Structure formats: C-alpha cells, structure tokens
Short mmCIF file of N, CA, C and O in Angstrom, two decimals:
data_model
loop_
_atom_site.label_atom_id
_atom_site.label_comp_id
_atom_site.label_asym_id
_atom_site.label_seq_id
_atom_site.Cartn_x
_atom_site.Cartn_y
_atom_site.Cartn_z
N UNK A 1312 -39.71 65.24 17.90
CA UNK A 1312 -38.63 64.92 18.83
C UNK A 1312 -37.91 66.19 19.27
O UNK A 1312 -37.90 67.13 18.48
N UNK A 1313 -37.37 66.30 20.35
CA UNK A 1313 -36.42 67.48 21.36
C UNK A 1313 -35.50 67.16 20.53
O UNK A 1313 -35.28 66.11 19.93
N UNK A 1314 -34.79 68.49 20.57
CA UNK A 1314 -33.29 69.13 20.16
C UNK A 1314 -32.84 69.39 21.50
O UNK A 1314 -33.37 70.05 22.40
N UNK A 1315 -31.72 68.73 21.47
CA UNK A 1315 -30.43 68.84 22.67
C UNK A 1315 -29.68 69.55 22.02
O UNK A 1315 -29.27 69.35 20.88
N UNK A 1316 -29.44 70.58 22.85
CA UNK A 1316 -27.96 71.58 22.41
C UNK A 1316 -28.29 72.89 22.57
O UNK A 1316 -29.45 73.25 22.76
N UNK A 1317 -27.56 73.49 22.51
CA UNK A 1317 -25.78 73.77 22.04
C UNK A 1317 -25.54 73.72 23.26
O UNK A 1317 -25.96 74.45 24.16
N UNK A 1318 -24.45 72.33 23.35
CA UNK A 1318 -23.28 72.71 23.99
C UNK A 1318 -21.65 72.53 23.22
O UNK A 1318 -21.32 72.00 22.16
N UNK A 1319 -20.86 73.23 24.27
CA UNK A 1319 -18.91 73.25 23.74
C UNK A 1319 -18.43 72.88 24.60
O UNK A 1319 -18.64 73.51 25.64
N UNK A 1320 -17.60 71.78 24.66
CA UNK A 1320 -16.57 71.02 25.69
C UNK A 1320 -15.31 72.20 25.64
O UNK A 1320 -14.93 72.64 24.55
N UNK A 1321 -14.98 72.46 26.34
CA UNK A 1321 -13.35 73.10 26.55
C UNK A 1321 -12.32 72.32 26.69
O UNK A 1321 -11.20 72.81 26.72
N UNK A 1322 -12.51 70.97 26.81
CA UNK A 1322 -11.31 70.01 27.06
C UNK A 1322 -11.67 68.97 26.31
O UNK A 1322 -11.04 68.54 25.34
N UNK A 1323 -12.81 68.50 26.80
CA UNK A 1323 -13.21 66.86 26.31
C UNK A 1323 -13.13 67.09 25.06
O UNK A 1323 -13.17 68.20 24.52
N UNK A 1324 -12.98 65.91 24.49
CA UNK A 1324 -13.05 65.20 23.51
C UNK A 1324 -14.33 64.14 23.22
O UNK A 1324 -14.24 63.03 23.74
N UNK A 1325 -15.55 64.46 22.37
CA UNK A 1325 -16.58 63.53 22.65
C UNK A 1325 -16.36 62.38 21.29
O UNK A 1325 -16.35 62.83 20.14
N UNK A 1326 -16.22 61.10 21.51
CA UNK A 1326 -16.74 59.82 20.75
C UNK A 1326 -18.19 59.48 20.76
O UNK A 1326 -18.55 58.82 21.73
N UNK A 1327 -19.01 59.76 19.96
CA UNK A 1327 -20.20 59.48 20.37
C UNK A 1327 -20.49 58.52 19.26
O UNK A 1327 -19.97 58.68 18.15
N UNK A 1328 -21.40 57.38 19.56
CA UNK A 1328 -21.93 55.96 18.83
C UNK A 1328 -23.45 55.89 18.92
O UNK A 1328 -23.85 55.65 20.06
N UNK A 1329 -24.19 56.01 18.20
CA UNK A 1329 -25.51 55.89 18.13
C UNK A 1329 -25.84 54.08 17.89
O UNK A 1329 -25.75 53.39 16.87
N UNK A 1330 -26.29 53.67 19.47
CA UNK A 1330 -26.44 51.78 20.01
C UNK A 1330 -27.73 51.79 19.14
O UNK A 1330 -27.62 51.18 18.08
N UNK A 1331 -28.79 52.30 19.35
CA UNK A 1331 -30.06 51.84 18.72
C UNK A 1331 -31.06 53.39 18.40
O UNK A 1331 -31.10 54.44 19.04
N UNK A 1332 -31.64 53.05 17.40
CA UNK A 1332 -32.13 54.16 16.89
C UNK A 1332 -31.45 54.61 15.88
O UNK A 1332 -30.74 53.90 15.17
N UNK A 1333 -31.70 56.28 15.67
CA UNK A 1333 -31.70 57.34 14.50
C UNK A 1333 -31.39 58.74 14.99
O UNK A 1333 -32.38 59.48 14.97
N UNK A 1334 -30.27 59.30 15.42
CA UNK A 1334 -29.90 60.61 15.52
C UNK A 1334 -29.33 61.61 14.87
O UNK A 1334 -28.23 61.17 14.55
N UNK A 1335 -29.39 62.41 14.59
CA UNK A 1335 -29.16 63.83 13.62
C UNK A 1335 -28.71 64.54 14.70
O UNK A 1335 -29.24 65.03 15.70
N UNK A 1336 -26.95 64.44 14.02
CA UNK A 1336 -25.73 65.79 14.68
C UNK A 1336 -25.47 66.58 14.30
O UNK A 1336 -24.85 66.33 13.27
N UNK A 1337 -25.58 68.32 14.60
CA UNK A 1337 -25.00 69.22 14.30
C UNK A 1337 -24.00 69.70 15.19
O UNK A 1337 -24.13 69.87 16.40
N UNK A 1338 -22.60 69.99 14.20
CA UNK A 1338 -21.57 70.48 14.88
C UNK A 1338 -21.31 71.90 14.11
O UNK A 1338 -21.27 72.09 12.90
N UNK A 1339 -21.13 72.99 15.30
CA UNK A 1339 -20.82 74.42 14.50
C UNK A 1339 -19.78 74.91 15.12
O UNK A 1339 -19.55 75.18 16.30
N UNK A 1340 -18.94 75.01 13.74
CA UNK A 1340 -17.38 75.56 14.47
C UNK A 1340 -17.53 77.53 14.03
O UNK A 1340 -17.38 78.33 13.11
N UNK A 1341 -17.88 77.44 15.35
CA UNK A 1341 -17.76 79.49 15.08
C UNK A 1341 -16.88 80.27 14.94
O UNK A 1341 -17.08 81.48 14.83
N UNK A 1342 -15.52 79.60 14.91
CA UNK A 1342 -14.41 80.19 14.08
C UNK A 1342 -14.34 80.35 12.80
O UNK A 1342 -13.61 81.15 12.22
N UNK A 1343 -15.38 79.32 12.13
CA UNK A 1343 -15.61 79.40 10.28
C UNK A 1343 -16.59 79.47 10.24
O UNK A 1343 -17.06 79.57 9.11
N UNK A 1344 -17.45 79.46 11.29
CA UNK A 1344 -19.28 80.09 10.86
C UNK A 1344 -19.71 78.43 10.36
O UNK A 1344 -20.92 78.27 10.27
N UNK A 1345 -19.01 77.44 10.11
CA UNK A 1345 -19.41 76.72 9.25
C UNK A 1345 -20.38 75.45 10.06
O UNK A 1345 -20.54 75.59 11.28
N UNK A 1346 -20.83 74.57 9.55
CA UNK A 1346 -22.08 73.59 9.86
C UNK A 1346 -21.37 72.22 9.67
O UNK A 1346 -20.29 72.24 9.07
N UNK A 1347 -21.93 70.91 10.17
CA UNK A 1347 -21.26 69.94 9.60
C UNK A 1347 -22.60 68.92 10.34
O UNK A 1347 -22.64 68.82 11.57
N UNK A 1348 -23.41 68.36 9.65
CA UNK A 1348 -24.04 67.37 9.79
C UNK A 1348 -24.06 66.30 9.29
O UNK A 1348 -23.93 66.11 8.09
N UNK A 1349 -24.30 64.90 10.67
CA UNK A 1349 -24.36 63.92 9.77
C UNK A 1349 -26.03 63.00 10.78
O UNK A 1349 -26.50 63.58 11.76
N UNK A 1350 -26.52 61.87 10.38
CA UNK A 1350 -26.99 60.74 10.56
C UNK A 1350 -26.68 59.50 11.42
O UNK A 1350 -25.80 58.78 10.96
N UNK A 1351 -27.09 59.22 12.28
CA UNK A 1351 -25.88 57.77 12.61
C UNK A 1351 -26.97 56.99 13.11
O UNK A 1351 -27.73 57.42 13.98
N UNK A 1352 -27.05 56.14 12.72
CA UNK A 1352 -28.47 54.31 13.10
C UNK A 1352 -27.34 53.39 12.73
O UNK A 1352 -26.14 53.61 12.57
N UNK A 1353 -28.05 52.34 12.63
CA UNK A 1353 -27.42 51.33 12.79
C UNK A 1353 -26.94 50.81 10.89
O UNK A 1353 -26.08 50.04 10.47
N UNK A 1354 -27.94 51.65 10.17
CA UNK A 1354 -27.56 51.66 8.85
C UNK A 1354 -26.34 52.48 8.60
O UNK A 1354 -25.65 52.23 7.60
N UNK A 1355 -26.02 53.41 9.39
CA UNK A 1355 -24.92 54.42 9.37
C UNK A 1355 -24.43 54.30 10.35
O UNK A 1355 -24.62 55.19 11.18
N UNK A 1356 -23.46 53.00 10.75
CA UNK A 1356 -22.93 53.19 11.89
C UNK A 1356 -21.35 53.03 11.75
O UNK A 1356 -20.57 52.25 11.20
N UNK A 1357 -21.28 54.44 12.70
CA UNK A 1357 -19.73 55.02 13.08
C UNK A 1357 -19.61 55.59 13.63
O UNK A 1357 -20.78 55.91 13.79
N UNK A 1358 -19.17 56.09 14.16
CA UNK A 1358 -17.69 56.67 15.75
C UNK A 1358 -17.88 58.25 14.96
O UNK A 1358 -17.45 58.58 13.86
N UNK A 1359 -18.73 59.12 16.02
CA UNK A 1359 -18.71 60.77 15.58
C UNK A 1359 -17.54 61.38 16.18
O UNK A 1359 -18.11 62.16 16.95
N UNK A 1360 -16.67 61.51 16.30
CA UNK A 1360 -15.39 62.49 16.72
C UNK A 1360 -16.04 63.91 17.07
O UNK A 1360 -16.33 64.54 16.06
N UNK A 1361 -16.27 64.42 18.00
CA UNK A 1361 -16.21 65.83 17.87
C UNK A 1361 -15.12 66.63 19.50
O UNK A 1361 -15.34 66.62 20.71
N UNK A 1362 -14.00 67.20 18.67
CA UNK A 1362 -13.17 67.70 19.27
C UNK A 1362 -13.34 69.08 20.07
O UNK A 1362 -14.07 69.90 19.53
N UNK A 1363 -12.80 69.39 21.19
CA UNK A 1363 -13.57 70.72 22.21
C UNK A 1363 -13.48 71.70 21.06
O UNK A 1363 -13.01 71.58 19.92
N UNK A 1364 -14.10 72.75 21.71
CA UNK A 1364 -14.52 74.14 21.26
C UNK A 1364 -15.62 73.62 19.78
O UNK A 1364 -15.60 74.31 18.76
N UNK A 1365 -16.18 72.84 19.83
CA UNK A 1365 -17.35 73.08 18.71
C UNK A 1365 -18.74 73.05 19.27
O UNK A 1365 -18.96 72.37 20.27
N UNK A 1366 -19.39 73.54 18.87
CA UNK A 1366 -20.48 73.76 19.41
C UNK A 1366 -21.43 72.50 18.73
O UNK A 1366 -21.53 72.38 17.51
N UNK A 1367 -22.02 71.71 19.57
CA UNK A 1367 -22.96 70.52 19.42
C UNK A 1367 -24.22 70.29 19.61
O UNK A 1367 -24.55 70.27 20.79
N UNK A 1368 -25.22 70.06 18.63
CA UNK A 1368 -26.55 69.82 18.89
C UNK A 1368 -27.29 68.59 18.15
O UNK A 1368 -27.00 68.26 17.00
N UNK A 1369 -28.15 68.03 18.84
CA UNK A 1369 -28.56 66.36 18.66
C UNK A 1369 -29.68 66.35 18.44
O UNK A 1369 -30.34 67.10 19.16
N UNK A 1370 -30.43 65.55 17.39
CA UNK A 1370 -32.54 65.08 18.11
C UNK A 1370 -32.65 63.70 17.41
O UNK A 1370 -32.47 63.16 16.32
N UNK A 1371 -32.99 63.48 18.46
CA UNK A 1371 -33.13 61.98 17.86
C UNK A 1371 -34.39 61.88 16.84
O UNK A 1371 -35.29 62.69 17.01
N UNK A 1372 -34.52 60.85 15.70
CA UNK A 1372 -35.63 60.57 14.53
C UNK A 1372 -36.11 59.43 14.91
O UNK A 1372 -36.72 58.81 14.04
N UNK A 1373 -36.04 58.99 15.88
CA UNK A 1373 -36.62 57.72 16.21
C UNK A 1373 -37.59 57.52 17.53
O UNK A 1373 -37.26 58.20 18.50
N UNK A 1374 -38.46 56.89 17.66
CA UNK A 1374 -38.86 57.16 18.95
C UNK A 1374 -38.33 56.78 20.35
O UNK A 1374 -38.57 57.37 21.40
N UNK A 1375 -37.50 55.62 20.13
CA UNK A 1375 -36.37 55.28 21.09
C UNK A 1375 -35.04 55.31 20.21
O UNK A 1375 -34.87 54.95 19.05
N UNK A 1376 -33.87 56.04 21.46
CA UNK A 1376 -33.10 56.73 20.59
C UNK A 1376 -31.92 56.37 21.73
O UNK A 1376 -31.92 56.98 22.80
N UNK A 1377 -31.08 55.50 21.46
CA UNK A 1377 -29.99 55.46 22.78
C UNK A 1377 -28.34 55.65 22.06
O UNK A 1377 -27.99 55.24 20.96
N UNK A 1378 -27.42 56.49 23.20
CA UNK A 1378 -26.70 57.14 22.40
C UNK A 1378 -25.14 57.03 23.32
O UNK A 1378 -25.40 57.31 24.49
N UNK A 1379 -23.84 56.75 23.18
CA UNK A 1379 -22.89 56.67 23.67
C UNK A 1379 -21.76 56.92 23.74
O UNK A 1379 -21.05 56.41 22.88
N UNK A 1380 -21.11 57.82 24.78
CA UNK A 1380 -19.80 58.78 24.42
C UNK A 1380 -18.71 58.16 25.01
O UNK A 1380 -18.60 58.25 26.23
N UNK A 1381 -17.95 57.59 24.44
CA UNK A 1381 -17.05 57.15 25.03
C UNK A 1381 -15.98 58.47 24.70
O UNK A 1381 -15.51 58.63 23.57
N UNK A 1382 -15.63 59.50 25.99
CA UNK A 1382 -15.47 60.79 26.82
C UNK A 1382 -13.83 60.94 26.86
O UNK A 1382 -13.31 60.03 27.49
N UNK A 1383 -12.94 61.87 26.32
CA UNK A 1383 -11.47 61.36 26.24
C UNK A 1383 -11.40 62.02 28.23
O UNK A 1383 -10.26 61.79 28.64
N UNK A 1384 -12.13 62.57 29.15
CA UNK A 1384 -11.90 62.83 30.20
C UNK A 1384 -13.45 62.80 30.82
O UNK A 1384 -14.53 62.98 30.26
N UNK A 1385 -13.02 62.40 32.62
CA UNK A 1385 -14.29 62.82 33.35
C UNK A 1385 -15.41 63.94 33.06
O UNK A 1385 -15.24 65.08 32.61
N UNK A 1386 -16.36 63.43 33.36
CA UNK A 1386 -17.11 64.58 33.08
C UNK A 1386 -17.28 65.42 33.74
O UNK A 1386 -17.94 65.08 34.72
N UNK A 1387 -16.89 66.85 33.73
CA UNK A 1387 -17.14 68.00 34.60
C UNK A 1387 -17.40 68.92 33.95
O UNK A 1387 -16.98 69.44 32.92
N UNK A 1388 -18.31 69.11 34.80
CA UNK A 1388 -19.31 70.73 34.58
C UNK A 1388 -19.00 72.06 34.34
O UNK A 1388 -19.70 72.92 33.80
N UNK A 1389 -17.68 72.15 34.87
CA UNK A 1389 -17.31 73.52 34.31
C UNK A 1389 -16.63 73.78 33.60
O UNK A 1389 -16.02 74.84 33.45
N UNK A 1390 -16.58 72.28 32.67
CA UNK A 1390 -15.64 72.65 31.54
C UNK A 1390 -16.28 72.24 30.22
O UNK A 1390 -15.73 71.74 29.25
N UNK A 1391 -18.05 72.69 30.46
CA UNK A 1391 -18.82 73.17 29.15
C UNK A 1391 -19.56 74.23 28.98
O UNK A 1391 -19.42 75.17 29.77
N UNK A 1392 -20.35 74.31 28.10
CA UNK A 1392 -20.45 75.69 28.08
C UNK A 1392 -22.34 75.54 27.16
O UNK A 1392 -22.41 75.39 25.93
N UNK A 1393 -23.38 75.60 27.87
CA UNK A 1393 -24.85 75.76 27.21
C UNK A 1393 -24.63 77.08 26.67
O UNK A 1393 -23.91 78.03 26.97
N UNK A 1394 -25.85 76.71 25.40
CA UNK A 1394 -26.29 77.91 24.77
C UNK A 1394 -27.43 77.53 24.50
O UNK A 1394 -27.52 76.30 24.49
N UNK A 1395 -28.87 78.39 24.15
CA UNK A 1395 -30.44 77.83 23.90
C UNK A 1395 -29.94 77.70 22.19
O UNK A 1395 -29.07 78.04 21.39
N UNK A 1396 -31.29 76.88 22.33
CA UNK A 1396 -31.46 76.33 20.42
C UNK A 1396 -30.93 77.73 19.51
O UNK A 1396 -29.97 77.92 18.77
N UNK A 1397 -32.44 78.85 20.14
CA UNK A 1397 -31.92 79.86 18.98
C UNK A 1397 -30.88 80.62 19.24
O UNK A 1397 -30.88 81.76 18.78
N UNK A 1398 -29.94 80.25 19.89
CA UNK A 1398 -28.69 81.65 19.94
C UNK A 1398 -27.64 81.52 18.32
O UNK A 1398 -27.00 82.32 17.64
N UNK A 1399 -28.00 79.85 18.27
CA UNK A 1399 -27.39 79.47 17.23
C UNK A 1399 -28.38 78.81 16.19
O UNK A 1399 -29.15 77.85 16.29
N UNK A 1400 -28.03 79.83 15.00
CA UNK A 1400 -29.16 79.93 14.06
C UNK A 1400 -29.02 78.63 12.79
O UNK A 1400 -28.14 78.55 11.93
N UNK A 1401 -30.00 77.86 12.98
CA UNK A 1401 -29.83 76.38 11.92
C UNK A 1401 -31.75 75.88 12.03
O UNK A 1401 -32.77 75.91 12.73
N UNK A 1402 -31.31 75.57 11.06
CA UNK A 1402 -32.95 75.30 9.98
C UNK A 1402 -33.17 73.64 10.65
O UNK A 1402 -32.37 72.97 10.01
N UNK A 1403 -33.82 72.79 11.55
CA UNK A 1403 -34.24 72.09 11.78
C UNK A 1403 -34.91 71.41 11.17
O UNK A 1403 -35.43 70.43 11.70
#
C-alpha cells in the first residue's frame, strides 16, 4: 500500500475517522523530534485530533481504505505545506 505524506496544516485543525478499513497514522512534531503513531479500523475506532504545525503521514493496511476529516476550516492550499516520504526519516 502508498504512503501519503508529509504534510503540515498552518491553521487547520484535522479530525480524521477511519469509515471502513485499516489505516496507520504518523504524526511528527519537529519541535520535539518526537513520533506518535496510532491504528484506526473499525476495531479501533476513534476521532484522530491532529492540531496545525505537525507533520502527517497515512497508508492504508487494507485494500479498501476510506477515510474522513471533519476540517476545523475550508480547505485551502496555501495553508499546507508537502514534504516527500524521505525528507522525514521513519521506518515503515
């Protein structure tokens, strides 16, 4: 399965809910260097919080994988920020 990411919201606020399937989140806050992963299916289901400035990356474990942000603002483009897989270094 594809790895989505890195991206960093500058404003938004993402709620994200994993509807059906199996996804694996990494959030990296580069102010503490630090990592924070979790799981979310329907066996693990809950509301991911991730607040701007963290850096976010996703892959789904399932072969259909559907996924939902309920967004604290519109979505606009220039208020994120891509980076490729390897700029940010994590063991897949």
């Amino acid at each position: 399965n594809n790895v989505k990411g890195w991206k960093k919201h500058t404003e938004m606020t993402l709620n994200l809910v994993v509807v059906s399937g199996e996804i694996e989140f990494v959030v990296y806050d580069e102010n503490s260097k630090t990592f924070f992963n979790v799981i979310l299916s329907q066996d693990n289901y809950q509301r991911l919080t991730i607040k701007p400035n963290l850096w976010m990356a996703f892959k789904g474990l399932k072969e259909n994988n559907m996924l939902l942000n309920l967004a604290s603002i519109e979505h606009n483009p220039s208020e994120s920020v891509n980076l490729d897989l390897q700029e940010i270094e994590y063991e897949w």
